[in-house]
Amino acid sequence: MFDQMAHKASSWLTAEGDEAAVVLSSRIRLARNIRGFTFPPYADPETRGNIVHFVRSAIDKSKELETGAFVSSDDVTEMQRAFLIERHLISPEFMRDQNASGLYISPDEKIAIMVNEEDHVRIQSMSSGLSLMDTLNRAMRIDDDLANSLEFDYDTDFGFLTSCPTNVGTGLRASILIHLAGLVLTKEIDSVIDHINKLGLVVRGFYGEGTDVWGNLFQISNQTTLGRSELDITESLEKITRQIIEFENKSRDRLLTEARDEIADKIWRAYGILRHARVLTSEEVMNLLSAVRLGAALKILDMVSIATVNKLLILSQPAHLQRYMGVELSPGDRDIARAKLVRDTLAELP
Amino acid sequence: MLCEECRKQEATVHFSQMVNNQRVVMNLCGTCAKRRGFSNPLKNIPFPLSDFLTSMVSESATKVDGQLTELTCPVCKLSYDTFAKTGRLGCGNCFEAYRQPLADLLRKIHGSNLHRGKRLRGGALVMEPLKEEARLKDELKKAIEAEDFERAAQLRDMVKELQEKLQAVTDV
Ligand SMILES: [Zn+2]
Ligand SMILES: [Zn+2]
């Protein structure tokens, strides 16, 4: 399974779908627990093992999850775990220790189910571009399927019960991954983030820890999960996203009319470095790819597609690089391998 | 209508607020409204980020002196004290054991403590209209593309009607 995945980007990052020039992907997560069992943060090994067993057999019975693979934490190496994190299939904390946990992945990687993360079951549904409703529908069908075999913890007042109070109710986290290079360049990003926060949504940088935002990629998600329906939460995220896309497109238009040469120069320089550099750190590659992505969206650069940029964003990360090269690499060697991967990928293009 | 908070007294204060661009209505009795500081409808109630969660939990633990912090879930044996430190609940029964402090905490976090979404085994309730809505919207898009504006207007009304119906279903 890992070998097949190593050479291609996840299919929820193919730049297909609505608004793909700005929105990379849409994601829905549902948190569920099984009635009568201690939540994973406090569960003993036996309970954790039982939960993996229950969920696995529920997945086996599900029509929606007929194809796909289930991996147990016992069979996942540290390198494979890093690989799964880089593909956004699991959270960084997941499978970190020896405690029993498991992961289901659909063949197209649009569905991933974590067993014994912070909750017993975390259903994740991913799509390329802005496609929150379809992504929600898919997650709901899986939820229905699993609920046929599992009795979920539910309270008439509080809804679905979760380990962390911030997920109680719908257990739903809807999010989009968005490229706001225009707004960063026109320096309007802070006021836009401020605006998004005021609407009650959370904005996060993609790979960066703390305040660093790499590659001008932002994740926007709902903050509250209780008191509103799944449809409400998802629709309002979609509505606000469309508004942000409008802001971003306006700033891109402004860049084109007011500073066309400077922007074109920035984009072509980024392309030049990517095409010829011999050493590239992951931070540098993210920022250069951001410029090239903008160039592709603005049709300034026509030899690189947005899909290629999305693919490189994933494949240039450390665990993917090492899989690509087939050997373990020191950080310094990674930067050399990364530059080679980028050169090779861009050279293959017509 | 009963107060959403205590579920004992008649709700006399109807407080509405925009959260995530959606109007959230809270129906409270006079006592609960005052206790929550909702007496002034113009005062904005902040909705804190999850980062502040643990500090909020421990706050709720210390506020209701000694008595509450000694609470322990009889099923998983998690004490409210531990919950205040970790910010993570132990099992489904914890919600029964700590119902009142949790109801307060959940309202602070989410601006509501009443679930309005999908029910357990109630898939059809939310999903059937959802599917129908997606289909109508798809048809609407096609009608606009085909410049069939009469049909588009018709479809737009149908979507609106469905959304209102959905709202009524999920609002109960
Ligand atoms: Zn009351
Ligand atoms: Zn408990």
Short mmCIF file of C-alpha atoms in Angstrom, two decimals, chain A:
data_model
loop_
_atom_site.label_atom_id
_atom_site.label_comp_id
_atom_site.label_asym_id
_atom_site.label_seq_id
_atom_site.Cartn_x
_atom_site.Cartn_y
_atom_site.Cartn_z
CA MET A 1 0.00 0.00 0.00
CA PHE A 2 2.72 2.50 0.98
CA ASP A 3 4.74 1.85 -2.18
CA GLN A 4 1.74 2.53 -4.39
CA MET A 5 1.07 5.78 -2.56
CA ALA A 6 4.66 7.06 -2.58
CA HIS A 7 4.80 8.16 -6.20
CA LYS A 8 1.51 9.92 -6.60
CA ALA A 9 -0.32 12.71 -4.85
CA SER A 10 -3.46 11.96 -2.90
CA SER A 11 -6.51 12.10 -5.15
CA TRP A 12 -8.03 14.81 -3.00
CA LEU A 13 -5.21 17.09 -4.15
CA THR A 14 -5.54 16.70 -7.91
CA ALA A 15 -6.68 20.28 -8.51
CA GLU A 16 -10.01 19.02 -9.79
CA GLY A 17 -13.34 20.36 -8.64
CA ASP A 18 -14.78 23.77 -7.92
CA GLU A 19 -12.50 26.78 -7.30
CA ALA A 20 -9.33 24.65 -7.47
CA ALA A 21 -7.21 27.68 -8.42
CA VAL A 22 -7.59 28.89 -4.85
CA VAL A 23 -8.95 25.99 -2.76
CA LEU A 24 -6.74 22.89 -2.57
CA SER A 25 -9.10 20.61 -0.70
CA SER A 26 -12.24 20.21 1.40
CA ARG A 27 -12.35 18.02 4.47
CA ILE A 28 -15.01 16.77 6.87
CA ARG A 29 -14.22 15.03 10.14
CA LEU A 30 -16.74 13.29 12.39
CA ALA A 31 -15.86 12.23 15.95
CA ARG A 32 -17.70 9.24 17.46
CA ASN A 33 -17.33 6.99 20.50
CA ILE A 34 -18.74 3.59 21.30
CA ARG A 35 -21.18 3.39 24.17
CA GLY A 36 -19.96 1.69 27.34
CA PHE A 37 -16.23 1.99 26.70
CA THR A 38 -13.66 4.34 28.21
CA PHE A 39 -12.47 7.02 25.77
CA PRO A 40 -9.00 6.39 24.27
CA PRO A 41 -7.02 8.90 26.39
CA TYR A 42 -7.84 6.85 29.51
CA ALA A 43 -8.56 3.38 28.10
CA ASP A 44 -6.48 0.37 29.16
CA PRO A 45 -4.72 -1.76 26.51
CA GLU A 46 -7.46 -4.41 26.58
CA THR A 47 -10.22 -1.88 25.96
CA ARG A 48 -8.21 -0.25 23.19
CA GLY A 49 -7.67 -3.62 21.56
CA ASN A 50 -11.38 -4.40 21.75
CA ILE A 51 -12.29 -1.06 20.18
CA VAL A 52 -9.95 -1.69 17.23
CA HIS A 53 -11.57 -5.08 16.80
CA PHE A 54 -15.16 -3.71 16.94
CA VAL A 55 -14.52 -0.87 14.53
CA ARG A 56 -12.63 -3.09 12.16
CA SER A 57 -15.50 -5.55 11.91
CA ALA A 58 -17.96 -2.67 11.45
CA ILE A 59 -15.80 -1.42 8.57
CA ASP A 60 -15.79 -4.94 7.10
CA LYS A 61 -19.59 -4.94 7.09
CA SER A 62 -19.90 -1.48 5.53
CA LYS A 63 -20.86 -1.16 1.84
CA GLU A 64 -19.29 2.30 1.60
CA LEU A 65 -16.00 0.88 2.85
CA GLU A 66 -15.97 -2.30 0.80
CA THR A 67 -12.57 -1.66 -0.77
CA GLY A 68 -9.61 -0.20 1.05
CA ALA A 69 -7.05 -1.27 3.60
CA PHE A 70 -6.94 -1.45 7.37
CA VAL A 71 -3.57 -1.10 9.06
CA SER A 72 -2.98 -1.79 12.70
CA SER A 73 -0.56 0.34 14.71
CA ASP A 74 1.53 -2.81 15.33
CA ASP A 75 2.37 -2.97 11.64
CA VAL A 76 3.25 0.68 11.07
CA THR A 77 6.88 1.78 11.27
CA GLU A 78 7.90 5.26 12.41
CA MET A 79 8.76 6.15 8.81
CA GLN A 80 5.37 4.99 7.52
CA ARG A 81 3.70 6.99 10.26
CA ALA A 82 5.56 10.15 9.15
CA PHE A 83 4.47 9.35 5.60
CA LEU A 84 0.80 9.13 6.63
CA ILE A 85 1.05 12.43 8.50
CA GLU A 86 2.54 14.13 5.45
CA ARG A 87 -0.40 12.88 3.38
CA HIS A 88 -2.80 14.32 5.96
CA LEU A 89 -4.37 10.92 6.55
CA ILE A 90 -3.58 10.90 10.28
CA SER A 91 -2.96 13.53 12.91
CA PRO A 92 0.62 14.02 14.20
CA GLU A 93 -0.27 12.52 17.60
CA PHE A 94 -1.86 9.40 16.16
CA MET A 95 -0.08 6.00 16.54
CA ARG A 96 2.76 7.72 18.37
CA ASP A 97 2.94 5.15 21.16
CA GLN A 98 2.61 1.38 21.28
CA ASN A 99 -1.05 1.51 22.32
CA ALA A 100 -3.48 -0.32 20.06
CA SER A 101 -4.91 1.85 17.31
CA GLY A 102 -5.82 1.38 13.66
CA LEU A 103 -6.37 3.16 10.39
CA TYR A 104 -8.65 2.49 7.45
CA ILE A 105 -7.77 4.12 4.11
CA SER A 106 -9.90 3.95 0.97
CA PRO A 107 -8.04 3.24 -2.31
CA ASP A 108 -8.47 6.83 -3.51
CA GLU A 109 -7.49 8.17 -0.05
CA LYS A 110 -10.67 10.23 0.07
CA ILE A 111 -11.74 8.36 3.21
CA ALA A 112 -9.56 7.72 6.25
CA ILE A 113 -10.85 6.42 9.56
CA MET A 114 -8.68 6.68 12.66
CA VAL A 115 -9.49 4.22 15.44
CA ASN A 116 -8.43 5.20 18.97
CA GLU A 117 -7.19 8.67 18.23
CA GLU A 118 -8.63 11.01 20.85
CA ASP A 119 -12.03 9.41 20.18
CA HIS A 120 -12.81 5.79 19.33
CA VAL A 121 -13.75 6.65 15.76
CA ARG A 122 -12.70 9.62 13.64
CA ILE A 123 -14.20 9.54 10.15
CA GLN A 124 -12.39 11.77 7.67
CA SER A 125 -13.68 12.54 4.21
CA MET A 126 -11.58 14.55 1.75
CA SER A 127 -12.16 16.03 -1.71
CA SER A 128 -10.22 18.16 -4.16
CA GLY A 129 -11.29 21.80 -4.57
CA LEU A 130 -14.27 23.38 -2.84
CA SER A 131 -16.74 20.52 -2.42
CA LEU A 132 -17.89 20.58 1.17
CA MET A 133 -21.44 19.27 0.62
CA ASP A 134 -20.39 16.16 -1.29
CA THR A 135 -17.65 15.57 1.26
CA LEU A 136 -20.16 15.91 4.10
CA ASN A 137 -22.60 13.54 2.38
CA ARG A 138 -19.89 10.92 2.03
CA ALA A 139 -18.92 11.21 5.71
CA MET A 140 -22.59 10.93 6.72
CA ARG A 141 -23.10 7.78 4.66
CA ILE A 142 -20.09 6.20 6.35
CA ASP A 143 -21.41 7.30 9.74
CA ASP A 144 -24.78 5.66 8.95
CA ASP A 145 -23.03 2.48 7.84
CA LEU A 146 -20.90 2.25 10.98
CA ALA A 147 -23.90 3.08 13.19
CA ASN A 148 -25.55 -0.07 11.84
CA SER A 149 -22.97 -2.17 13.66
CA LEU A 150 -21.74 0.11 16.44
CA GLU A 151 -23.73 1.80 19.16
CA PHE A 152 -22.38 5.34 19.41
CA ASP A 153 -22.34 7.40 22.59
CA TYR A 154 -25.17 9.89 22.26
CA ASP A 155 -27.13 12.15 24.59
CA THR A 156 -30.46 13.73 23.67
CA ASP A 157 -29.31 17.14 24.91
CA PHE A 158 -25.61 17.09 24.09
CA GLY A 159 -25.66 15.01 20.90
CA PHE A 160 -22.65 12.85 20.07
CA LEU A 161 -20.31 12.57 23.04
CA THR A 162 -16.59 13.13 22.58
CA SER A 163 -13.52 13.08 24.74
CA CYS A 164 -12.84 16.79 24.25
CA PRO A 165 -15.77 19.12 25.03
CA THR A 166 -14.91 21.22 21.95
CA ASN A 167 -16.13 18.39 19.67
CA VAL A 168 -19.38 17.50 21.47
CA GLY A 169 -22.67 17.65 19.55
CA THR A 170 -22.18 17.04 15.86
CA GLY A 171 -18.54 15.95 16.32
CA LEU A 172 -18.10 17.74 13.01
CA ARG A 173 -15.06 19.66 11.89
CA ALA A 174 -15.44 21.02 8.38
CA SER A 175 -12.34 22.59 6.89
CA ILE A 176 -10.83 23.81 3.67
CA LEU A 177 -7.22 24.21 2.65
CA ILE A 178 -6.82 27.48 0.79
CA HIS A 179 -3.98 29.26 -1.06
CA LEU A 180 -4.08 32.97 -0.30
CA ALA A 181 -0.92 34.14 -2.07
CA GLY A 182 -2.61 37.24 -3.49
CA LEU A 183 -3.85 38.48 -0.14
CA VAL A 184 -0.42 37.88 1.41
CA LEU A 185 1.28 39.87 -1.37
CA THR A 186 -1.15 42.78 -1.14
CA LYS A 187 -0.76 42.63 2.66
CA GLU A 188 -4.52 42.34 3.14
CA ILE A 189 -4.25 38.92 4.75
CA ASP A 190 -4.30 40.13 8.36
CA SER A 191 -7.55 42.00 7.95
CA VAL A 192 -9.08 39.04 6.10
CA ILE A 193 -8.03 36.64 8.89
CA ASP A 194 -9.43 39.08 11.39
CA HIS A 195 -12.69 39.10 9.46
CA ILE A 196 -12.81 35.28 9.31
CA ASN A 197 -12.14 35.05 13.06
CA LYS A 198 -14.93 37.49 13.76
CA LEU A 199 -17.29 35.18 11.90
CA GLY A 200 -16.39 32.49 14.41
CA LEU A 201 -14.10 30.41 12.20
CA VAL A 202 -10.58 29.24 12.99
CA VAL A 203 -7.70 30.00 10.63
CA ARG A 204 -4.48 27.99 10.76
CA GLY A 205 -1.27 27.93 8.76
CA PHE A 206 -0.70 24.66 6.91
CA TYR A 207 2.56 23.08 7.97
CA GLY A 208 3.94 25.74 10.25
CA GLU A 209 3.89 25.51 14.00
CA GLY A 210 2.72 28.61 15.82
CA THR A 211 2.62 31.72 13.68
CA ASP A 212 4.68 30.59 10.68
CA VAL A 213 2.62 30.15 7.58
CA TRP A 214 4.42 28.20 4.93
CA GLY A 215 3.53 28.48 1.30
CA ASN A 216 0.67 30.93 1.97
CA LEU A 217 -1.55 27.96 2.70
CA PHE A 218 -4.29 28.34 5.28
CA GLN A 219 -6.73 25.96 6.85
CA ILE A 220 -10.10 27.42 7.74
CA SER A 221 -12.53 25.47 9.91
CA ASN A 222 -15.56 25.81 12.15
CA GLN A 223 -14.89 26.47 15.80
CA THR A 224 -18.09 25.24 17.41
CA THR A 225 -19.77 21.86 16.98
CA LEU A 226 -22.83 22.13 19.23
CA GLY A 227 -26.11 23.97 18.75
CA ARG A 228 -26.15 23.97 14.96
CA SER A 229 -26.86 21.26 12.43
CA GLU A 230 -24.19 19.65 10.27
CA LEU A 231 -25.76 21.34 7.28
CA ASP A 232 -25.64 24.76 8.96
CA ILE A 233 -22.00 24.43 9.96
CA THR A 234 -20.91 23.20 6.56
CA GLU A 235 -22.98 25.66 4.56
CA SER A 236 -21.73 28.62 6.51
CA LEU A 237 -18.11 27.53 5.98
CA GLU A 238 -18.82 27.18 2.27
CA LYS A 239 -20.45 30.61 2.14
CA ILE A 240 -17.56 32.31 3.93
CA THR A 241 -15.05 30.44 1.78
CA ARG A 242 -16.70 31.78 -1.36
CA GLN A 243 -16.37 35.25 0.12
CA ILE A 244 -12.67 34.71 0.86
CA ILE A 245 -12.15 33.41 -2.70
CA GLU A 246 -13.68 36.64 -3.95
CA PHE A 247 -11.25 38.66 -1.81
CA GLU A 248 -8.34 36.57 -3.05
CA ASN A 249 -9.37 36.90 -6.69
CA LYS A 250 -9.76 40.66 -6.32
CA SER A 251 -6.27 40.93 -4.86
CA ARG A 252 -4.91 38.80 -7.73
CA ASP A 253 -6.62 41.09 -10.24
CA ARG A 254 -5.13 44.09 -8.51
CA LEU A 255 -1.68 42.58 -8.62
CA LEU A 256 -2.08 41.98 -12.35
CA THR A 257 -3.23 45.50 -13.12
CA GLU A 258 -0.98 47.41 -10.73
CA ALA A 259 2.21 45.35 -10.55
CA ARG A 260 2.16 42.89 -13.42
CA ASP A 261 5.91 43.01 -14.16
CA GLU A 262 6.96 42.68 -10.53
CA ILE A 263 4.61 39.73 -10.01
CA ALA A 264 5.67 38.02 -13.23
CA ASP A 265 9.31 38.51 -12.22
CA LYS A 266 8.71 36.99 -8.78
CA ILE A 267 6.94 33.99 -10.30
CA TRP A 268 9.54 33.38 -13.01
CA ARG A 269 12.39 33.71 -10.51
CA ALA A 270 10.71 31.14 -8.27
CA TYR A 271 10.34 28.84 -11.27
CA GLY A 272 13.99 29.41 -12.20
CA ILE A 273 15.21 28.43 -8.76
CA LEU A 274 12.98 25.35 -8.60
CA ARG A 275 14.08 24.30 -12.06
CA HIS A 276 17.83 24.60 -11.37
CA ALA A 277 18.60 24.62 -7.64
CA ARG A 278 20.78 21.87 -6.17
CA VAL A 279 19.81 22.33 -2.51
CA LEU A 280 16.29 23.16 -1.32
CA THR A 281 14.98 23.25 2.25
CA SER A 282 11.34 22.34 2.80
CA GLU A 283 10.46 25.88 3.82
CA GLU A 284 12.06 27.34 0.71
CA VAL A 285 10.35 24.84 -1.55
CA MET A 286 6.95 25.63 -0.05
CA ASN A 287 7.37 29.35 -0.63
CA LEU A 288 8.68 28.94 -4.17
CA LEU A 289 5.88 26.51 -5.03
CA SER A 290 3.41 29.07 -3.70
CA ALA A 291 4.69 31.62 -6.22
CA VAL A 292 4.59 29.08 -9.05
CA ARG A 293 1.08 28.02 -8.05
CA LEU A 294 0.00 31.64 -8.26
CA GLY A 295 1.71 31.88 -11.65
CA ALA A 296 -0.18 28.84 -12.91
CA ALA A 297 -3.50 30.20 -11.62
CA LEU A 298 -2.86 33.60 -13.23
CA LYS A 299 -1.73 31.90 -16.47
CA ILE A 300 1.61 33.73 -16.26
CA LEU A 301 3.39 30.38 -16.24
CA ASP A 302 1.74 27.87 -18.51
CA MET A 303 4.15 24.95 -18.37
CA VAL A 304 3.38 24.01 -14.75
CA SER A 305 -0.11 22.94 -13.75
CA ILE A 306 -1.70 23.55 -10.38
CA ALA A 307 -1.97 19.76 -10.02
CA THR A 308 1.81 19.42 -10.37
CA VAL A 309 2.38 22.05 -7.69
CA ASN A 310 -0.08 20.30 -5.34
CA LYS A 311 1.71 17.01 -5.97
CA LEU A 312 5.13 18.53 -5.21
CA LEU A 313 3.81 20.05 -1.98
CA ILE A 314 3.19 16.51 -0.74
CA LEU A 315 6.05 14.61 -2.39
CA SER A 316 8.80 17.04 -1.31
CA GLN A 317 8.25 16.35 2.40
CA PRO A 318 10.90 14.32 4.28
CA ALA A 319 9.19 10.93 4.59
CA HIS A 320 7.97 11.03 0.98
CA LEU A 321 11.43 12.01 -0.25
CA GLN A 322 13.03 9.09 1.53
CA ARG A 323 10.48 6.72 0.11
CA TYR A 324 11.04 8.21 -3.34
CA MET A 325 14.81 7.79 -3.04
CA GLY A 326 14.44 4.38 -1.38
CA VAL A 327 16.92 5.19 1.41
CA GLU A 328 16.97 6.99 4.73
CA LEU A 329 18.47 10.46 4.36
CA SER A 330 20.13 12.92 6.73
CA PRO A 331 18.51 16.38 6.76
CA GLY A 332 21.29 17.76 4.55
CA ASP A 333 20.91 14.95 2.02
CA ARG A 334 17.16 15.52 2.05
CA ASP A 335 17.63 19.07 0.81
CA ILE A 336 19.73 17.75 -2.07
CA ALA A 337 17.21 14.98 -2.86
CA ARG A 338 14.37 17.50 -2.65
CA ALA A 339 16.03 19.74 -5.23
CA LYS A 340 16.51 16.72 -7.50
CA LEU A 341 12.89 15.60 -7.15
CA VAL A 342 11.67 19.09 -8.04
CA ARG A 343 14.07 19.39 -11.00
CA ASP A 344 13.10 15.96 -12.31
CA THR A 345 9.38 16.64 -11.97
CA LEU A 346 9.57 20.02 -13.69
CA ALA A 347 11.88 18.68 -16.43
CA GLU A 348 9.38 15.93 -17.30
CA LEU A 349 6.83 18.56 -18.24
CA PRO A 350 6.51 19.47 -21.92
#
